[in-house]
Amino acid sequence: MQVSAPSRGPQTAEAYESERRLQLEKLRELLGTYLKPEDIERVAAAFLFSAEAHKGQFRISGDPYFSHPLAVAGILTGWHLDAQALMAALLHDVTEDTEITNKEIGEKFGKVTAELVDGVSKLDKIEFQSIEDAQAENFRKMLLAMARDVRVILIKLADRLHNMRTLDTLRPDKRRRIARETLEIYAPIANRLGLNNLYREMQELAFRHVWPLRFNVLAKAVKAARGNRREVVGKIQQAIKERMAEAKIEAEVMGREKHLFGIYRKMRGKSLSFSQVLDIYGFRVIVKDVPTCYLVLGTLHGLYKPVPGKFKDYIAIPKGNGYQSLHTTLIGPYGTPVEVQIRTTEMHHVAESGVASHWLYKDDKSLSELQQRTHKWLQSLLELQSTSGDSAEFLEHLKIDLFPGEVYVFTPMGKILPLPRGSTAVDFAYAVHTDIGNRCVACRINHELMPLRTELRNGDQVEVITASHANPNPAWLSYVKTGKARSQIRHFLKTVQQAESARLGERLLAKALADLNAGLETIKEATWEKVLRESGAKVKEEVLTDIGLGKRLAPVVARRLMLHGEAQQAEVRAAGPVPIRGTEGMAVQLARCCQPIPGDPVVGSIKKGQGLIVHVFDCPGIIKSRVQEADKWLDVEWAPESGRTFDTRIRVVAQNAPGVLAKVAGGIAEAGSNILNVNMDEERDACTAIDFILQVTDRVHLARIMRILRHIPEVVRISRVRE
Ligand code: MN
């Protein structure tokens, strides 16, 4: 709907003022048909504010710039959009083209209006470049995701429609680019939202600018054929009307003009000639309710013979965008095909204005049903995950996050990547390529250097900076969002760790073998096989990695290799026991049964997958095994100093006397030891047995503690406890 008849070229201030006054009067009149007086005043205020802000600015056509936002608002009044949307439409270019900030708009016209304006200008900033279909789809989704509020999309679509209507004044190359973008991005969005009239007008305008020659040829041909057609259309329409009256069905019957782009697409898509496409006559029958639709269908099939297989019931199964109708093709007079669409008034509203029918048919009785369906279809057709709340809430808040789970960002080449919400630049890098992820060191978001952990937002342009020697950082694991990034980082760290550990293990083993006067390269495969079987490892690398990671001791593996090879037991023995410290970690475990400490004579046993277990030489638990499985046992000895403390258990038997425990504890502290645990037995013969777990450095240290404790008069007996 055109509100203004714009005047061209520079004007005097008075002329500008008086023209605005006239336009505002017209707008008020229009709004009076559906808005409350106080809302009209708010829109009028936005009108005056925008007119003042754009004063002195002109479009390329020479029109005052204000004619554009006014026309956009005018299109929105055609959908009966609310005051906030109209204000936003009037103000949508103010922050871009003048000094006025979005904050000011918020203060003057409210937060919602400011958000709508902000949403529209964000969409304005991104440009679609690729011509791949999949990318177009991503771009559409990105726009929808960025909008969040359906009204932002509606304002943007109206903005685009007005720009398309006034495209003629632009340079041909610019015209083509905008028209193509309209065809690929905005018209499909209009279609998805069910805005059929808008969809068709956009396509028609775009067709004219993308392919001007084809458009002209087709337009002429259609015009030429029209006279002929009109007669046939009139005849069929009359026949249908009469038959409806006979059947006592109240119905509106109308002929449908095909739009040029539709004809063009049909010719191309189905390889039909012009006359084949044009010789199909289209009609629409609109009735009051659904049962009547089927009644009309039956009646029409009685009038003309239906073409088998052409009937479609979109009432029972609506199209993705909520469209409902019955479609049938009949064989009309002269054998020409006649396509008929049958629908109710309400279905017609949805078919023509889609999502906008929310606002447009507010006083409709069936509004709530319409709302519900609109809401549902918005969700389903856009593959949305459902947002909370019912349809009433939808109308109240008008905020819907169409793709709550995703963000859409640009690569430097203009390609769009969908990522899960919360993704960071590192996720983006891995989404582009594993190598980019593994080598990334920094990133630019919208041309600004940002930390890699920055969370990406819709429409961000992301550029990853790589360095050839860079490696993934384990810290990334704390913030990456995508499974791909996570698993790739883990994989990298693990492989690197393994490779390094295996190299270290190989060095340690080579040295241990050298101590036995042997070399790693002289070990036969068969020998390795035996050691692998014994240790529970699958491949040689696993054993080497284990050595590198400290899960196995190189001297132990070296001795096993020697023993399973050709070396004699005595030779290996001669090489001396394996030195242990007790600080080897997983490779050496001190047996829990006898808790050996440095200084104790010890032996080691090899357990599958558990490394070496060290027992005290005379531990009662091992006597049997040492005899029966002698080859599992290995001489070990304590290395000179370990630097750690060992837990050991002692039992102190003392006479019952006040403060005896404190005296014993004091003695232990005096000897420089910590008490980890105290346990008191029942009294017996006026004595109590106290069990301590102490931390000692070695046997000498333990002996010193015991000596000090023996000097306490109440202490009767002290001994080490073993299970
Ligand atoms: Mn604009």
XYZ file of C-alpha atoms and ligand atoms in Angstrom:
724
model
C 0.000 0.000 0.000
C 1.456 3.283 -1.068
C 0.830 6.002 1.520
C 2.713 8.795 -0.186
C 2.950 10.214 -3.633
C 6.522 11.382 -3.304
C 7.611 14.658 -4.763
C 10.942 14.719 -6.524
C 14.065 16.819 -6.111
C 15.098 19.434 -3.574
C 12.237 21.335 -2.004
C 11.866 24.358 0.185
C 11.485 23.783 3.905
C 7.816 24.800 3.743
C 7.127 22.428 0.877
C 8.740 19.592 2.838
C 6.711 20.472 5.927
C 3.412 20.718 4.133
C 3.988 17.486 2.232
C 4.749 15.711 5.537
C 1.597 17.165 7.107
C -0.503 15.720 4.304
C 1.183 12.327 4.556
C 0.708 12.216 8.316
C -2.970 13.025 7.940
C -3.368 10.150 5.501
C -1.469 7.796 7.792
C -3.603 8.754 10.807
C -6.713 8.046 8.794
C -5.418 4.623 7.807
C -4.392 3.733 11.341
C -7.742 4.916 12.675
C -9.297 1.837 11.089
C -7.522 -0.534 13.442
C -5.323 1.154 16.087
C -6.218 2.732 19.429
C -5.922 6.574 19.548
C -2.957 6.519 21.948
C -1.115 4.108 19.646
C -1.786 6.368 16.678
C -0.197 9.242 18.597
C 2.922 7.169 19.271
C 3.235 6.293 15.585
C 2.711 9.954 14.684
C 5.530 10.938 17.036
C 7.856 8.451 15.326
C 6.726 9.830 11.966
C 7.694 13.386 12.916
C 10.956 12.293 14.494
C 12.015 10.304 11.403
C 10.907 13.030 8.961
C 13.036 15.516 10.881
C 16.031 13.164 11.078
C 15.995 12.393 7.346
C 15.395 16.006 6.350
C 17.719 17.037 3.560
C 18.487 13.441 2.566
C 17.466 12.066 -0.799
C 17.221 8.704 -2.471
C 19.045 8.046 -5.738
C 15.708 8.602 -7.466
C 15.666 12.163 -6.131
C 12.783 11.492 -3.733
C 13.122 12.772 -0.164
C 14.663 9.926 1.801
C 11.754 9.894 4.229
C 9.484 8.578 1.466
C 11.186 5.178 1.922
C 10.560 4.516 5.656
C 7.065 5.912 5.205
C 6.363 3.503 2.350
C 7.715 0.598 4.432
C 5.365 1.557 7.267
C 2.596 1.801 4.674
C 3.176 -1.786 3.561
C 2.988 -2.875 7.195
C -0.340 -1.120 7.720
C -1.594 -3.359 4.932
C -0.953 -6.265 7.334
C -2.437 -4.306 10.277
C 0.826 -4.491 12.171
C 0.968 -2.988 15.668
C 2.258 0.432 16.734
C 5.698 -0.800 17.800
C 6.341 -2.381 14.405
C 5.129 0.750 12.592
C 7.336 2.987 14.710
C 10.285 0.719 14.039
C 9.529 0.792 10.305
C 9.470 4.585 10.314
C 12.727 4.690 12.272
C 14.485 1.736 10.645
C 17.119 3.760 8.758
C 17.512 6.574 11.274
C 20.390 5.034 13.217
C 22.176 4.096 10.008
C 21.920 7.360 8.149
C 21.862 9.998 10.887
C 23.628 10.831 14.139
C 20.816 9.386 16.216
C 21.695 6.321 18.309
C 19.657 3.280 19.155
C 19.780 4.327 22.811
C 17.968 7.548 21.993
C 15.303 5.619 20.135
C 14.877 3.424 23.198
C 14.424 6.450 25.427
C 11.951 8.143 23.108
C 9.975 5.223 21.705
C 10.493 2.353 24.128
C 12.730 -0.676 24.409
C 10.756 -2.912 22.054
C 10.811 -0.402 19.211
C 14.538 0.103 19.699
C 15.087 -3.643 19.610
C 13.110 -3.940 16.400
C 15.138 -1.147 14.795
C 18.346 -2.762 15.971
C 17.223 -6.124 14.569
C 16.457 -4.630 11.158
C 19.754 -2.757 10.903
C 21.666 -5.918 11.861
C 20.016 -7.721 8.956
C 20.895 -4.803 6.693
C 24.566 -5.230 7.420
C 24.938 -8.737 6.103
C 25.110 -9.410 2.431
C 24.573 -12.671 0.681
C 27.225 -13.640 -1.836
C 27.266 -17.337 -2.607
C 24.961 -18.809 -5.203
C 24.993 -22.363 -3.863
C 21.564 -23.630 -2.874
C 22.684 -25.022 0.455
C 24.291 -21.698 1.305
C 21.126 -19.819 0.413
C 19.263 -22.056 2.837
C 21.796 -21.344 5.570
C 21.585 -17.661 4.877
C 17.810 -17.695 5.180
C 18.102 -19.542 8.456
C 20.681 -17.073 9.664
C 18.393 -14.157 8.894
C 15.532 -15.829 10.693
C 17.748 -16.692 13.642
C 19.045 -13.150 13.864
C 15.603 -11.673 13.741
C 14.282 -13.447 16.840
C 11.108 -11.367 16.545
C 8.840 -12.098 13.559
C 8.172 -8.394 13.233
C 11.826 -7.764 12.394
C 11.475 -10.110 9.435
C 8.213 -8.491 8.381
C 9.783 -5.015 8.495
C 12.796 -6.294 6.585
C 10.575 -7.906 3.951
C 8.554 -4.696 3.556
C 11.814 -2.746 3.318
C 13.015 -5.088 0.595
C 9.692 -4.940 -1.230
C 9.797 -1.156 -1.374
C 13.401 -1.215 -2.555
C 12.393 -3.677 -5.265
C 9.521 -1.442 -6.310
C 11.929 1.474 -6.687
C 14.822 -0.467 -8.182
C 14.700 1.215 -11.596
C 16.838 4.160 -10.578
C 19.841 2.018 -9.641
C 22.743 0.934 -11.859
C 21.959 -2.293 -13.805
C 24.622 -4.396 -12.003
C 23.369 -3.295 -8.589
C 19.821 -3.900 -9.688
C 20.647 -7.451 -10.742
C 22.449 -8.222 -7.505
C 19.595 -6.999 -5.327
C 17.004 -8.719 -7.510
C 18.889 -12.020 -7.395
C 19.256 -11.791 -3.641
C 15.532 -11.123 -3.389
C 14.777 -14.177 -5.483
C 17.128 -16.461 -3.563
C 16.684 -15.225 -0.021
C 13.765 -12.920 0.679
C 11.074 -14.362 -1.598
C 11.553 -17.875 -0.116
C 11.339 -16.419 3.393
C 8.090 -14.689 2.428
C 6.864 -18.020 1.081
C 7.806 -19.829 4.263
C 5.948 -17.297 6.311
C 2.978 -17.788 3.995
C 3.088 -14.170 2.757
C 1.847 -15.178 -0.645
C 1.077 -11.775 -2.136
C 4.424 -10.446 -1.071
C 6.122 -13.592 -2.360
C 4.551 -13.220 -5.781
C 5.243 -9.517 -6.097
C 8.872 -9.981 -5.092
C 9.314 -12.755 -7.639
C 7.697 -10.710 -10.374
C 9.853 -7.653 -9.672
C 13.008 -9.741 -9.358
C 12.260 -11.621 -12.573
C 12.002 -8.303 -14.405
C 15.415 -7.145 -13.179
C 17.374 -10.391 -13.361
C 16.153 -11.416 -16.802
C 14.723 -8.241 -18.383
C 14.599 -9.698 -21.895
C 12.765 -12.867 -20.969
C 10.407 -10.845 -18.824
C 9.506 -8.547 -21.696
C 8.975 -11.352 -24.206
C 6.761 -13.227 -21.798
C 4.831 -10.123 -20.752
C 4.044 -9.341 -24.400
C 2.986 -12.887 -25.132
C 0.668 -13.000 -22.140
C -0.848 -9.673 -23.083
C -1.476 -10.878 -26.621
C -3.126 -14.055 -25.412
C -5.268 -12.294 -22.861
C -8.115 -11.270 -25.167
C -8.614 -14.837 -26.260
C -8.371 -16.130 -22.734
C -10.814 -13.676 -21.260
C -13.665 -15.177 -23.242
C -12.866 -18.736 -22.137
C -12.374 -17.678 -18.519
C -15.738 -15.899 -18.497
C -17.506 -18.926 -19.930
C -16.058 -21.379 -17.387
C -16.618 -19.004 -14.490
C -20.252 -18.610 -15.467
C -20.729 -22.380 -15.693
C -19.221 -22.943 -12.233
C -21.315 -20.159 -10.663
C -24.522 -21.570 -12.112
C -23.733 -25.060 -10.887
C -23.022 -23.703 -7.367
C -26.347 -21.908 -7.327
C -28.142 -25.083 -8.429
C -26.525 -26.983 -5.564
C -27.501 -24.125 -3.193
C -23.888 -23.532 -2.248
C -22.885 -20.012 -1.310
C -19.533 -19.486 -2.957
C -17.277 -16.839 -4.373
C -15.838 -17.882 -7.735
C -12.926 -16.106 -9.364
C -10.506 -16.586 -12.180
C -6.826 -16.625 -11.368
C -4.233 -14.710 -13.387
C -0.944 -16.526 -13.499
C 2.035 -14.400 -12.682
C 4.866 -14.209 -15.150
C 7.522 -15.761 -12.987
C 5.227 -18.703 -12.325
C 4.746 -19.234 -16.052
C 8.469 -18.872 -16.662
C 9.304 -21.388 -13.957
C 6.773 -23.887 -15.223
C 8.142 -23.605 -18.758
C 11.695 -24.160 -17.576
C 10.995 -26.746 -14.914
C 8.626 -28.923 -16.925
C 9.981 -28.034 -20.363
C 6.580 -26.880 -21.533
C 5.886 -24.457 -24.337
C 4.347 -21.103 -23.636
C 0.935 -22.107 -24.924
C 0.998 -25.348 -22.965
C 1.491 -23.378 -19.766
C -0.885 -20.601 -20.612
C -3.644 -22.927 -21.809
C -4.250 -23.979 -18.256
C -7.049 -21.979 -16.692
C -7.042 -21.309 -12.994
C -10.052 -20.715 -10.732
C -10.637 -20.297 -7.057
C -13.780 -21.107 -5.102
C -14.111 -19.655 -1.605
C -16.739 -20.934 0.801
C -17.652 -20.590 4.463
C -16.535 -23.890 6.010
C -14.610 -27.106 5.468
C -17.565 -29.460 4.743
C -18.677 -27.065 1.996
C -15.214 -27.350 0.405
C -15.760 -31.066 -0.169
C -19.324 -30.393 -1.335
C -17.944 -27.982 -3.957
C -15.412 -30.585 -5.030
C -18.143 -33.160 -5.624
C -20.250 -30.657 -7.501
C -17.378 -29.609 -9.764
C -16.491 -33.208 -10.552
C -20.081 -33.520 -11.712
C -19.699 -30.471 -13.968
C -16.416 -31.365 -15.692
C -14.525 -34.618 -15.778
C -11.592 -34.620 -13.336
C -8.086 -35.511 -14.510
C -7.149 -38.680 -12.617
C -4.288 -38.346 -10.139
C -4.445 -34.562 -10.011
C -6.560 -34.203 -6.875
C -4.706 -32.988 -3.809
C -6.162 -32.569 -0.323
C -4.128 -29.861 1.417
C -6.961 -29.432 3.919
C -6.337 -32.785 5.522
C -2.589 -32.436 5.083
C -1.616 -28.738 5.051
C 1.543 -27.623 3.281
C 4.588 -26.775 5.324
C 3.782 -23.073 5.460
C 0.265 -23.677 6.730
C -1.389 -23.456 3.319
C -4.706 -25.280 3.094
C -6.952 -25.884 0.065
C -8.350 -28.614 -2.134
C -6.711 -28.744 -5.571
C -8.251 -30.471 -8.527
C -7.793 -30.360 -12.299
C -10.802 -30.732 -14.580
C -11.183 -31.157 -18.313
C -13.049 -28.024 -19.340
C -14.827 -27.025 -22.565
C -12.679 -27.467 -25.731
C -10.658 -30.010 -23.735
C -8.626 -27.382 -21.897
C -7.343 -28.196 -18.437
C -9.009 -26.214 -15.621
C -7.242 -25.986 -12.266
C -9.465 -25.217 -9.290
C -8.523 -24.341 -5.721
C -11.271 -24.718 -3.127
C -10.878 -23.186 0.321
C -12.606 -21.424 3.203
C -12.360 -17.659 3.819
C -9.986 -18.255 6.675
C -7.769 -20.531 4.597
C -7.778 -17.803 1.995
C -6.505 -15.286 4.535
C -3.690 -17.599 5.503
C -2.909 -18.343 1.860
C -2.633 -14.660 1.036
C -0.990 -13.178 4.105
C 0.383 -16.102 6.088
C 1.981 -15.089 9.339
C 0.702 -11.538 8.898
C -2.877 -12.799 9.113
C -2.226 -12.691 12.861
C -2.556 -8.960 12.791
C -4.673 -8.626 9.703
C -7.692 -10.601 10.846
C -7.586 -9.856 14.511
C -11.326 -9.521 14.907
C -11.907 -12.799 13.157
C -13.904 -15.211 15.302
C -11.462 -18.020 14.693
C -8.456 -15.933 15.628
C -7.204 -18.185 18.375
C -7.248 -21.185 16.078
C -5.430 -19.190 13.458
C -2.861 -18.093 15.988
C -2.335 -21.585 17.121
C -1.865 -22.837 13.634
C 0.441 -19.979 12.723
C 2.518 -20.631 15.741
C 2.613 -24.311 15.037
C 3.546 -23.893 11.432
C 6.216 -21.347 12.197
C 7.706 -23.908 14.444
C 7.352 -26.955 12.270
C 8.190 -25.535 8.901
C 11.251 -23.725 10.064
C 12.332 -26.887 11.823
C 12.262 -24.945 15.013
C 12.702 -26.447 18.318
C 9.640 -25.467 20.239
C 9.778 -22.425 22.431
C 7.987 -22.474 25.701
C 4.535 -21.069 26.104
C 1.223 -21.204 24.306
C -0.135 -19.118 21.470
C -1.472 -16.388 23.753
C 2.015 -15.878 25.041
C 3.231 -15.825 21.469
C 1.050 -12.843 20.673
C 1.959 -11.086 23.877
C 5.659 -11.307 23.602
C 6.064 -11.758 19.890
C 9.537 -12.917 20.614
C 10.405 -16.235 19.195
C 13.767 -17.715 18.925
C 13.402 -19.551 15.681
C 16.606 -21.510 15.990
C 17.454 -21.511 19.671
C 20.115 -24.150 19.288
C 22.183 -22.691 16.476
C 24.288 -19.747 15.412
C 25.239 -18.927 11.832
C 28.589 -17.368 11.094
C 30.545 -16.375 7.998
C 33.914 -17.643 6.841
C 36.204 -15.007 5.306
C 35.083 -16.330 1.895
C 31.450 -15.567 2.678
C 30.458 -19.158 3.292
C 28.020 -19.701 6.148
C 28.613 -22.298 8.809
C 25.907 -23.381 11.214
C 27.304 -24.121 14.698
C 25.693 -25.057 17.986
C 24.906 -22.050 20.155
C 27.742 -21.286 22.556
C 30.388 -22.303 20.018
C 33.708 -20.494 20.132
C 36.304 -19.522 17.557
C 38.044 -22.848 18.249
C 34.860 -24.736 17.303
C 34.679 -22.659 14.159
C 38.310 -23.472 13.300
C 37.685 -27.216 13.650
C 34.439 -26.913 11.673
C 36.392 -25.421 8.770
C 39.120 -28.056 8.854
C 40.876 -30.228 11.422
C 44.240 -28.793 10.384
C 42.994 -25.236 10.888
C 41.802 -26.235 14.342
C 45.049 -27.924 15.273
C 47.105 -24.956 14.115
C 44.994 -22.016 15.277
C 46.585 -19.425 17.518
C 44.256 -16.426 17.349
C 41.180 -15.141 15.556
C 39.569 -12.047 14.158
C 35.857 -11.619 14.688
C 34.340 -8.937 12.475
C 37.935 -7.887 11.662
C 38.863 -7.402 15.299
C 41.457 -9.481 17.108
C 39.626 -11.531 19.746
C 40.504 -14.359 22.165
C 39.965 -17.857 20.812
C 37.466 -18.608 23.553
C 35.091 -15.850 22.348
C 31.528 -17.080 21.954
C 30.271 -16.546 18.417
C 27.081 -14.680 17.564
C 24.808 -14.830 14.568
C 26.249 -13.075 11.537
C 29.793 -12.841 12.903
C 32.511 -12.986 10.319
C 35.264 -15.190 11.678
C 38.831 -15.469 10.494
C 41.216 -17.932 12.090
C 44.903 -17.127 12.348
C 47.131 -20.192 12.196
C 50.802 -20.880 12.769
C 52.511 -23.893 11.247
C 54.134 -24.982 14.505
C 51.122 -24.422 16.731
C 49.465 -27.276 18.583
C 46.096 -27.693 20.288
C 46.005 -26.428 23.834
C 44.497 -28.721 26.491
C 42.824 -25.630 28.005
C 40.572 -25.462 24.918
C 38.760 -28.512 26.199
C 37.266 -26.394 28.963
C 35.276 -24.219 26.546
C 34.790 -25.903 23.160
C 31.198 -26.765 22.367
C 31.238 -29.036 19.335
C 31.921 -32.738 19.509
C 34.239 -32.457 16.543
C 36.548 -29.924 18.191
C 36.537 -31.843 21.456
C 37.370 -35.192 19.950
C 40.009 -33.743 17.623
C 41.778 -31.950 20.467
C 41.662 -35.091 22.616
C 42.865 -37.219 19.755
C 45.768 -34.899 19.079
C 46.837 -34.660 22.696
C 46.614 -38.406 23.136
C 48.608 -39.259 20.032
C 51.259 -36.712 20.812
C 51.491 -37.929 24.364
C 51.674 -41.527 23.237
C 54.276 -40.915 20.582
C 56.431 -38.957 23.011
C 56.013 -41.509 25.761
C 56.913 -44.347 23.414
C 60.102 -42.533 22.377
C 61.048 -41.926 25.995
C 60.240 -45.567 26.881
C 62.457 -46.800 24.089
C 65.380 -44.743 25.377
C 64.891 -45.981 28.939
C 64.655 -49.604 27.827
C 67.748 -49.295 25.641
C 69.662 -47.991 28.642
C 68.395 -50.720 30.939
C 69.426 -53.348 28.389
C 72.828 -51.737 28.043
C 73.272 -52.156 31.804
C 72.748 -55.874 31.193
C 75.273 -55.813 28.348
C 72.523 -56.284 25.765
C 71.062 -54.152 22.997
C 67.462 -53.406 22.059
C 68.115 -54.371 18.438
C 69.297 -57.847 19.339
C 66.022 -58.838 20.987
C 64.205 -61.399 18.854
C 60.519 -61.070 17.922
C 59.729 -64.369 19.612
C 61.174 -63.034 22.847
C 59.063 -59.912 22.564
C 55.998 -62.142 22.014
C 56.604 -63.923 25.283
C 57.060 -60.683 27.238
C 53.943 -59.174 25.632
C 51.877 -62.210 26.605
C 53.204 -62.046 30.140
C 52.513 -58.338 30.547
C 49.082 -58.310 28.913
C 50.097 -55.802 26.228
C 49.155 -56.204 22.565
C 52.054 -54.548 20.770
C 55.630 -53.563 21.500
C 54.710 -49.839 21.355
C 52.286 -50.340 24.198
C 55.059 -51.629 26.456
C 57.364 -48.795 25.376
C 54.620 -46.198 25.994
C 53.969 -47.738 29.414
C 57.647 -47.397 30.267
C 57.635 -43.791 29.090
C 54.495 -43.030 31.088
C 55.991 -44.673 34.164
C 53.545 -47.538 34.204
C 56.342 -50.089 33.889
C 59.997 -50.099 34.886
C 62.529 -50.320 32.114
C 64.963 -52.535 34.136
C 62.137 -54.950 34.873
C 61.164 -55.214 31.204
C 64.854 -55.525 30.290
C 65.288 -58.439 32.691
C 62.162 -60.172 31.421
C 63.444 -59.809 27.867
C 66.761 -61.325 28.882
C 65.171 -64.206 30.766
C 62.836 -65.075 27.913
C 65.711 -64.821 25.491
C 68.849 -66.877 25.489
C 70.404 -65.364 28.622
C 70.952 -67.558 31.646
C 69.276 -66.888 34.946
C 72.696 -66.448 36.516
C 73.769 -63.812 34.003
C 70.709 -61.720 34.737
C 71.197 -62.202 38.440
C 74.738 -61.032 38.072
C 73.506 -57.760 36.703
C 72.151 -57.052 40.141
C 68.731 -56.263 41.510
C 66.453 -53.599 40.020
C 66.697 -50.389 41.995
C 63.413 -48.950 43.210
C 62.572 -45.725 45.000
C 58.904 -46.054 45.728
C 58.362 -42.830 43.803
C 57.860 -44.457 40.417
C 54.094 -44.057 40.542
C 52.077 -46.764 38.865
C 55.144 -48.760 37.888
C 55.949 -49.753 41.447
C 53.397 -50.532 44.111
C 54.240 -51.267 47.696
C 52.322 -54.299 48.878
C 49.573 -53.395 51.337
C 50.052 -56.563 53.317
C 53.561 -55.836 54.542
C 54.027 -52.100 53.763
C 57.766 -52.196 53.037
C 59.851 -49.115 53.786
C 63.369 -48.317 52.555
C 65.846 -50.420 54.414
C 63.581 -53.451 54.485
C 64.908 -56.327 52.387
C 62.464 -56.532 49.489
C 61.483 -58.632 46.471
C 59.304 -57.766 43.483
C 56.647 -59.733 41.674
C 55.361 -59.050 38.182
C 51.595 -58.856 37.865
C 49.828 -58.556 34.518
C 49.037 -54.924 33.818
C 49.951 -53.822 37.325
C 53.654 -53.237 37.045
C 55.863 -54.392 39.882
C 54.571 -55.164 43.367
C 57.153 -54.884 46.121
C 56.937 -56.999 49.269
C 59.106 -57.307 52.301
C 61.398 -60.317 51.759
C 59.819 -62.366 54.551
C 56.210 -61.279 54.003
C 54.114 -64.298 55.050
C 51.655 -63.788 52.174
C 54.176 -64.548 49.432
C 56.022 -67.597 50.619
C 53.959 -70.050 48.592
C 54.159 -68.083 45.358
C 57.895 -67.560 45.674
C 58.363 -71.281 45.631
C 55.770 -72.226 43.011
C 56.180 -69.337 40.562
C 59.817 -68.515 41.058
C 60.186 -66.979 37.561
C 57.641 -64.256 38.402
C 59.909 -62.939 41.131
C 62.626 -60.429 40.656
C 65.423 -59.117 42.835
C 64.875 -55.506 43.737
C 66.649 -53.170 46.090
C 66.035 -49.725 47.447
C 67.742 -46.916 45.624
C 69.863 -44.747 47.949
C 67.356 -42.009 48.694
C 63.815 -41.519 47.631
C 62.794 -38.162 49.108
C 59.343 -39.364 50.011
C 57.794 -40.740 53.171
C 56.266 -44.167 53.557
C 53.328 -45.267 55.616
C 54.020 -47.867 58.236
C 52.056 -49.327 61.119
C 53.292 -49.796 64.677
C 51.606 -51.064 67.829
C 52.425 -49.507 71.182
C 51.292 -51.327 74.318
C 51.198 -48.950 77.282
C 49.971 -48.935 80.859
C 46.750 -47.077 81.489
C 47.689 -43.771 82.948
C 46.429 -40.239 82.430
C 48.038 -38.501 79.485
C 49.852 -41.547 78.146
C 48.560 -41.067 74.599
C 49.735 -37.476 74.623
C 53.190 -38.584 75.733
C 53.457 -41.170 72.962
C 52.198 -38.708 70.350
C 54.690 -36.145 71.620
C 57.511 -38.650 71.245
C 56.508 -39.408 67.656
C 56.443 -35.706 66.814
C 59.832 -35.285 68.463
C 61.218 -37.932 66.112
C 59.972 -35.908 63.132
C 57.107 -38.123 62.054
C 53.438 -37.534 61.295
C 50.623 -39.643 62.697
C 48.108 -40.516 59.992
C 45.817 -42.662 62.080
C 45.386 -43.851 65.692
C 43.378 -46.846 66.798
C 42.950 -47.993 70.405
C 42.179 -51.540 71.441
C 40.267 -52.555 74.547
C 42.116 -52.444 77.795
C 43.564 -55.677 79.040
C 45.454 -56.232 82.295
C 45.561 -52.497 82.917
C 47.245 -52.015 79.539
C 46.021 -50.591 76.220
C 47.261 -51.429 72.711
C 47.481 -48.352 70.478
C 47.962 -48.793 66.731
C 49.540 -45.925 64.817
C 49.987 -45.397 61.113
C 53.059 -43.217 60.779
C 54.939 -41.543 57.972
C 58.618 -42.449 57.952
C 61.430 -41.924 55.494
C 63.021 -45.320 56.047
C 63.895 -48.050 58.502
C 66.466 -45.907 60.292
C 63.859 -43.251 60.879
C 61.450 -45.839 62.243
C 64.125 -47.214 64.567
C 64.720 -43.722 65.969
C 61.002 -43.272 66.679
C 60.840 -46.631 68.462
C 63.884 -45.781 70.564
C 62.320 -42.521 71.748
C 59.047 -44.228 72.564
C 60.782 -46.917 74.585
C 62.035 -44.231 76.917
C 58.504 -43.356 77.942
C 57.981 -45.144 81.288
C 54.386 -46.258 80.624
C 55.275 -47.940 77.305
C 55.499 -51.700 77.739
C 56.078 -52.957 74.238
C 56.482 -51.650 70.649
C 56.331 -53.625 67.421
C 55.748 -53.194 63.667
C 52.412 -54.581 62.557
C 52.010 -56.747 59.434
C 48.932 -58.489 58.243
Mn 15.410 0.666 4.369
